[in-house]
Amino acid sequence: MRYTQLGRTGLKVSRIVLGTMNFGPHADEADSHAMMDAALDAGINFFDTANVYGWGENKGRTEKIVGSWLAQGGGRRDKVVLATKVYGSMAADTDTTWPNHDRLSALNIRRAVDASLKRLQTDHIDLYQFHHVDRRTPWEEIWQAVDVLVQQGKILYAGSSNHAGWHIAQANEAARRRNSLGLVSEQCLYNLHERRAEMEVIPAAESYGLGVIPWSPLGGGLLGGALRKEREGGGARSAGALSRGAVREQVQAYEDLVAEHGQDPAEVALAWLLTRPGVTGPIVGPRTMEQLTSALPALDLTLSDELLAALDEIFPGPGPSPEAFAW
């Protein structure tokens, strides 16, 4: 396993992040525990979850599964950098959400932290992430709540998820005025097929010293050999995207290129993200043990300049920022 600093912090995290979103909905508790054990054995020390994972009437289920695994002891909590998120209502139905039981008010942040700590069976959260932008709550209020939680020892760092570059700037300028640490990471949608984050999110993250944690690194299965699996008769989560002719042509060109280089599509997609400036590590969210173990070889895969250039031709990004826009 390889490790890197999380943004501008002194925190060392693995370059593969274990995403737990499928723990509960698609993997039962025993299988989820086995995957967490395997991840730790492989040297993965960065685990990501969210209070709403489990979804619907089972919201919080994923945190409980992670918590029951941590409670087994054996140094698990000490070895893991634990990240979770706050924003969404924990009600099974959004129509039953009670006022102040969602978003990022100081009241909900305080309530949500305590609830997550209980489900996770731990006394602190290493990285507490704002799952979405709250346009109704000023950053001064959010940082006031965060500073209190840091002082109480309930959280160590704060990060964002699904925030634009402008939001990152707003957040960290507000933190600077309070002499607070501010955001240290941004978890965003980023992969070979979806590169809009390069326009302003990643440059903002680099400028403010945030580590970038890409989610959906395989584009919902699009970059994981989707056409090959289709030919083999396997179901593909990316079937909807593949129905669009232009996307299908891109994916076919991608799979042909990767095959020419004797590589696996999923491994190349993960390895490509590891070459991107500012990227801490992609989130791998396995449903099965096989999906987890198949991600690990990407760490040792070196992509040639020729292959990287060819990937840019198939999946062109927005261009250098800000020149691609503010010329």
Coordinates of C-alpha atoms in Angstrom, one line a residue:
M1 CA 0.0 0.0 0.0
R2 CA 1.1 3.6 -0.7
Y3 CA 0.2 6.5 1.6
T4 CA 0.0 10.2 1.2
Q5 CA -0.8 13.3 3.2
L6 CA -4.5 14.3 3.2
G7 CA -4.2 17.8 1.6
R8 CA -2.2 20.2 3.7
T9 CA -2.6 18.2 6.9
G10 CA -0.1 15.9 8.6
L11 CA -2.6 13.0 8.3
K12 CA -1.3 10.0 6.3
V13 CA -4.0 8.1 4.4
S14 CA -3.9 5.2 1.9
R15 CA -4.2 6.0 -1.8
I16 CA -7.2 3.8 -2.0
V17 CA -10.2 4.8 0.0
L18 CA -12.7 2.1 1.2
G19 CA -16.2 3.3 0.5
T20 CA -18.9 1.7 2.5
M21 CA -22.0 2.8 0.7
N22 CA -22.9 -0.7 -0.3
F23 CA -22.5 -2.1 3.2
G24 CA -26.1 -2.9 4.2
P25 CA -28.0 -2.4 1.0
H26 CA -25.9 -4.8 -1.1
A27 CA -23.6 -6.6 1.4
D28 CA -24.7 -8.0 4.7
E29 CA -23.0 -7.4 8.0
A30 CA -20.8 -10.5 7.8
D31 CA -19.6 -9.8 4.3
S32 CA -19.1 -6.1 5.1
H33 CA -16.9 -7.0 8.1
A34 CA -14.9 -9.4 6.0
M35 CA -14.3 -6.7 3.4
M36 CA -13.2 -4.2 6.1
D37 CA -10.8 -6.8 7.5
A38 CA -9.4 -7.5 4.0
A39 CA -9.0 -3.8 3.4
L40 CA -7.1 -3.3 6.6
D41 CA -4.9 -6.3 5.9
A42 CA -4.1 -4.8 2.5
G43 CA -3.0 -1.6 4.2
I44 CA -6.1 0.5 3.4
N45 CA -6.5 2.8 6.4
F46 CA -9.0 5.4 5.0
F47 CA -12.7 4.3 5.4
D48 CA -15.5 6.5 4.2
T49 CA -19.2 6.4 5.1
A50 CA -22.1 8.8 5.7
N51 CA -25.0 9.0 8.2
V52 CA -27.6 8.5 5.5
Y53 CA -26.1 5.3 4.0
G54 CA -28.4 2.4 4.2
W55 CA -31.0 4.7 2.6
G56 CA -34.8 4.9 3.2
E57 CA -36.0 3.3 6.4
N58 CA -32.5 1.9 6.8
K59 CA -30.6 5.2 7.0
G60 CA -27.8 4.8 9.5
R61 CA -27.5 1.1 8.9
T62 CA -24.1 1.4 7.2
E63 CA -22.6 3.4 10.1
K64 CA -23.9 0.7 12.5
I65 CA -22.2 -2.0 10.4
V66 CA -18.9 0.0 10.5
G67 CA -19.4 0.5 14.2
S68 CA -20.0 -3.1 15.0
W69 CA -16.8 -3.9 13.1
L70 CA -14.8 -1.3 15.0
A71 CA -16.2 -2.6 18.3
Q72 CA -14.5 -6.0 17.7
G73 CA -11.2 -4.3 18.8
G74 CA -7.9 -5.7 17.7
G75 CA -6.6 -2.3 17.0
R76 CA -9.2 -1.6 14.3
R77 CA -10.2 1.9 15.5
D78 CA -6.6 2.9 16.1
K79 CA -5.5 1.9 12.5
V80 CA -8.4 3.5 10.7
V81 CA -8.9 7.1 9.5
L82 CA -12.6 7.3 9.8
A83 CA -14.7 9.6 7.7
T84 CA -18.4 10.2 7.7
K85 CA -20.8 12.9 6.4
V86 CA -23.7 15.1 7.5
Y87 CA -26.4 17.0 5.6
G88 CA -29.4 14.8 4.7
S89 CA -32.4 14.1 6.9
M90 CA -32.3 10.8 8.7
A91 CA -36.1 10.4 8.4
A92 CA -37.1 7.4 6.2
D93 CA -39.3 9.8 4.1
T94 CA -38.3 13.4 3.4
D95 CA -42.0 14.3 3.9
T96 CA -41.6 13.5 7.6
T97 CA -38.4 15.5 8.1
W98 CA -38.7 17.6 11.2
P99 CA -37.4 21.2 11.1
N100 CA -33.7 21.4 11.9
H101 CA -33.2 17.7 11.3
D102 CA -31.2 18.2 8.1
R103 CA -28.7 20.5 6.4
L104 CA -25.8 22.3 8.2
S105 CA -27.2 24.4 11.0
A106 CA -25.2 24.4 14.1
L107 CA -28.1 22.6 15.8
N108 CA -28.2 19.8 13.2
I109 CA -24.4 19.4 13.1
R110 CA -24.3 18.9 16.8
R111 CA -27.2 16.4 16.8
A112 CA -25.8 14.5 13.8
V113 CA -22.3 14.2 15.2
D114 CA -23.6 12.7 18.4
A115 CA -25.8 10.3 16.5
S116 CA -23.0 9.2 14.2
L117 CA -20.6 8.6 17.1
K118 CA -23.2 6.4 18.7
R119 CA -23.8 4.3 15.6
L120 CA -20.1 4.1 14.9
Q121 CA -19.3 3.1 18.5
T122 CA -16.4 5.5 18.7
D123 CA -15.5 8.7 20.6
H124 CA -14.3 10.7 17.6
I125 CA -14.6 11.1 13.9
D126 CA -11.4 11.8 12.1
L127 CA -12.8 13.5 9.0
Y128 CA -16.3 15.0 9.2
Q129 CA -17.6 16.0 5.8
F130 CA -20.4 18.2 4.6
H131 CA -22.2 16.0 2.2
H132 CA -23.7 18.8 0.1
V133 CA -23.7 22.6 0.0
D134 CA -26.1 24.3 2.4
R135 CA -27.0 27.6 0.8
R136 CA -29.2 28.6 3.7
T137 CA -26.5 28.5 6.5
P138 CA -23.6 30.9 6.6
W139 CA -20.1 29.5 6.8
E140 CA -19.5 31.5 10.0
E141 CA -22.2 29.4 11.7
I142 CA -20.8 26.1 10.3
W143 CA -17.3 26.9 11.5
Q144 CA -18.5 27.9 14.9
A145 CA -20.1 24.5 15.3
V146 CA -17.0 22.7 13.9
D147 CA -14.6 24.6 16.2
V148 CA -16.7 23.5 19.2
L149 CA -16.6 19.9 18.1
V150 CA -12.9 20.0 17.5
Q151 CA -12.4 21.5 21.0
Q152 CA -14.6 18.7 22.5
G153 CA -12.5 16.1 20.7
K154 CA -15.5 14.7 18.7
I155 CA -14.0 15.5 15.3
L156 CA -10.5 16.2 14.1
Y157 CA -10.8 17.6 10.6
A158 CA -13.6 18.9 8.3
G159 CA -14.1 18.2 4.7
S160 CA -16.6 18.9 1.9
S161 CA -18.4 16.8 -0.7
N162 CA -20.0 17.9 -3.9
H163 CA -18.9 21.5 -3.5
A164 CA -18.0 23.8 -6.3
G165 CA -14.7 25.7 -6.4
W166 CA -16.5 28.8 -5.3
H167 CA -17.9 27.1 -2.2
I168 CA -14.5 25.9 -1.3
A169 CA -13.2 29.4 -1.5
Q170 CA -16.1 30.8 0.5
A171 CA -15.6 28.1 3.2
N172 CA -11.9 28.6 3.6
E173 CA -12.0 32.3 3.5
A174 CA -14.6 32.3 6.3
A175 CA -12.4 29.8 8.2
R176 CA -9.4 32.0 7.8
R177 CA -11.2 35.0 9.4
R178 CA -11.9 32.8 12.4
N179 CA -8.3 31.4 12.5
S180 CA -9.8 28.0 11.9
L181 CA -8.2 25.2 9.9
G182 CA -11.1 25.1 7.4
L183 CA -11.8 22.4 4.8
V184 CA -9.0 19.8 4.3
S185 CA -10.6 17.7 1.6
E186 CA -13.2 17.7 -1.1
Q187 CA -15.0 14.5 -2.2
C188 CA -16.3 15.0 -5.7
L189 CA -17.5 13.1 -8.8
Y190 CA -14.3 12.6 -10.9
N191 CA -13.3 10.0 -13.4
L192 CA -12.0 9.6 -17.0
H193 CA -15.5 10.1 -18.4
E194 CA -16.5 12.9 -16.1
R195 CA -13.8 15.5 -15.9
R196 CA -15.7 18.7 -15.2
A197 CA -14.1 18.9 -11.8
E198 CA -10.8 19.9 -13.5
M199 CA -12.4 23.2 -14.6
E200 CA -12.5 24.8 -11.1
V201 CA -13.1 22.3 -8.2
I202 CA -9.6 20.7 -8.4
P203 CA -7.8 24.0 -9.0
A204 CA -9.6 25.5 -6.0
A205 CA -8.8 22.4 -3.9
E206 CA -5.1 22.6 -4.8
S207 CA -5.0 26.3 -4.1
Y208 CA -6.5 25.9 -0.6
G209 CA -4.6 22.7 0.2
L210 CA -7.5 20.3 0.1
G211 CA -7.0 16.6 -0.8
V212 CA -9.3 15.5 -3.6
I213 CA -11.2 12.2 -3.0
P214 CA -12.9 11.1 -6.2
W215 CA -16.2 9.2 -5.9
S216 CA -17.5 6.9 -8.7
P217 CA -14.0 6.4 -10.1
L218 CA -15.4 3.9 -12.6
G219 CA -18.2 6.1 -13.8
G220 CA -20.9 3.8 -12.4
G221 CA -19.3 0.8 -14.1
L222 CA -18.8 2.5 -17.4
L223 CA -15.0 2.3 -17.2
G224 CA -14.9 -1.2 -15.7
G225 CA -15.2 -3.2 -18.9
A226 CA -18.9 -2.5 -19.4
L227 CA -19.0 -3.5 -23.1
R228 CA -17.0 -6.7 -22.5
K229 CA -19.4 -7.6 -19.7
E230 CA -22.3 -6.9 -22.0
R231 CA -21.0 -9.3 -24.6
E232 CA -20.5 -11.9 -21.9
G233 CA -24.1 -11.6 -20.9
G234 CA -23.5 -9.9 -17.6
G235 CA -25.8 -7.1 -16.4
A236 CA -24.3 -3.6 -16.5
R237 CA -25.2 -0.7 -14.2
S238 CA -24.1 1.5 -17.0
A239 CA -26.6 0.2 -19.5
G240 CA -28.4 3.5 -19.6
A241 CA -25.3 5.5 -20.4
L242 CA -24.2 2.9 -23.0
S243 CA -27.5 3.4 -24.9
R244 CA -26.2 6.8 -26.0
G245 CA -24.2 6.3 -29.2
A246 CA -21.4 8.8 -28.5
V247 CA -20.8 7.3 -25.1
R248 CA -20.8 3.8 -26.4
E249 CA -18.2 4.8 -29.1
Q250 CA -16.0 6.4 -26.4
V251 CA -16.2 3.3 -24.2
Q252 CA -15.5 1.0 -27.1
A253 CA -12.4 3.1 -28.0
Y254 CA -11.3 3.0 -24.4
E255 CA -11.7 -0.8 -24.0
D256 CA -9.9 -1.3 -27.3
L257 CA -7.0 0.9 -26.3
V258 CA -6.6 -0.7 -22.9
A259 CA -6.7 -4.2 -24.5
E260 CA -3.9 -3.1 -26.9
H261 CA -1.8 -2.3 -23.9
G262 CA -2.7 -5.6 -22.2
Q263 CA -4.4 -3.9 -19.3
D264 CA -7.7 -4.1 -17.4
P265 CA -10.1 -1.2 -17.9
A266 CA -11.0 -0.8 -14.2
E267 CA -7.3 -0.9 -13.2
V268 CA -6.4 1.7 -15.8
A269 CA -9.3 4.0 -14.7
L270 CA -8.2 3.9 -11.1
A271 CA -4.5 4.3 -12.0
W272 CA -5.3 7.3 -14.1
L273 CA -6.9 9.0 -11.1
L274 CA -3.8 8.3 -9.1
T275 CA -1.8 10.4 -11.7
R276 CA -4.0 13.4 -11.3
P277 CA -2.7 16.5 -9.5
G278 CA -4.3 17.0 -6.1
V279 CA -5.9 13.5 -5.9
T280 CA -5.5 11.8 -2.5
G281 CA -7.1 8.5 -3.6
P282 CA -10.2 7.3 -5.3
I283 CA -13.1 5.8 -3.3
V284 CA -13.6 2.1 -4.1
G285 CA -17.1 1.0 -2.9
P286 CA -17.2 -2.8 -3.2
R287 CA -20.3 -4.9 -3.1
T288 CA -18.2 -8.1 -3.0
M289 CA -14.7 -9.2 -1.9
E290 CA -13.7 -9.7 -5.5
Q291 CA -14.5 -6.0 -6.3
L292 CA -12.3 -4.9 -3.4
T293 CA -9.3 -7.1 -4.3
S294 CA -9.5 -6.3 -8.0
A295 CA -8.9 -2.6 -7.2
L296 CA -5.6 -3.1 -5.4
P297 CA -3.4 -3.8 -8.5
A298 CA -4.0 -0.3 -9.7
L299 CA -1.6 1.0 -7.1
D300 CA 1.3 -0.7 -8.9
L301 CA 0.2 0.1 -12.4
T302 CA 2.3 2.7 -14.2
L303 CA 0.7 4.3 -17.2
S304 CA 3.0 5.3 -20.1
D305 CA 3.0 8.8 -21.5
E306 CA 1.7 7.3 -24.7
L307 CA -1.3 5.7 -23.0
L308 CA -2.0 8.8 -21.0
A309 CA -2.0 10.9 -24.2
A310 CA -4.3 8.4 -25.9
L311 CA -6.7 8.5 -22.9
D312 CA -6.9 12.3 -23.2
E313 CA -7.9 11.9 -26.9
I314 CA -10.7 9.6 -26.0
F315 CA -11.9 11.4 -22.9
P316 CA -10.7 15.1 -23.4
G317 CA -11.0 17.2 -20.3
P318 CA -12.0 20.8 -20.2
G319 CA -8.4 22.0 -20.6
P320 CA -6.1 23.9 -18.4
S321 CA -7.9 26.0 -15.7
P322 CA -8.6 28.9 -15.7
E323 CA -7.4 29.4 -19.3
A324 CA -9.9 27.0 -20.8
F325 CA -12.6 29.4 -19.5
A326 CA -11.1 32.7 -18.6
W327 CA -9.0 33.2 -21.7

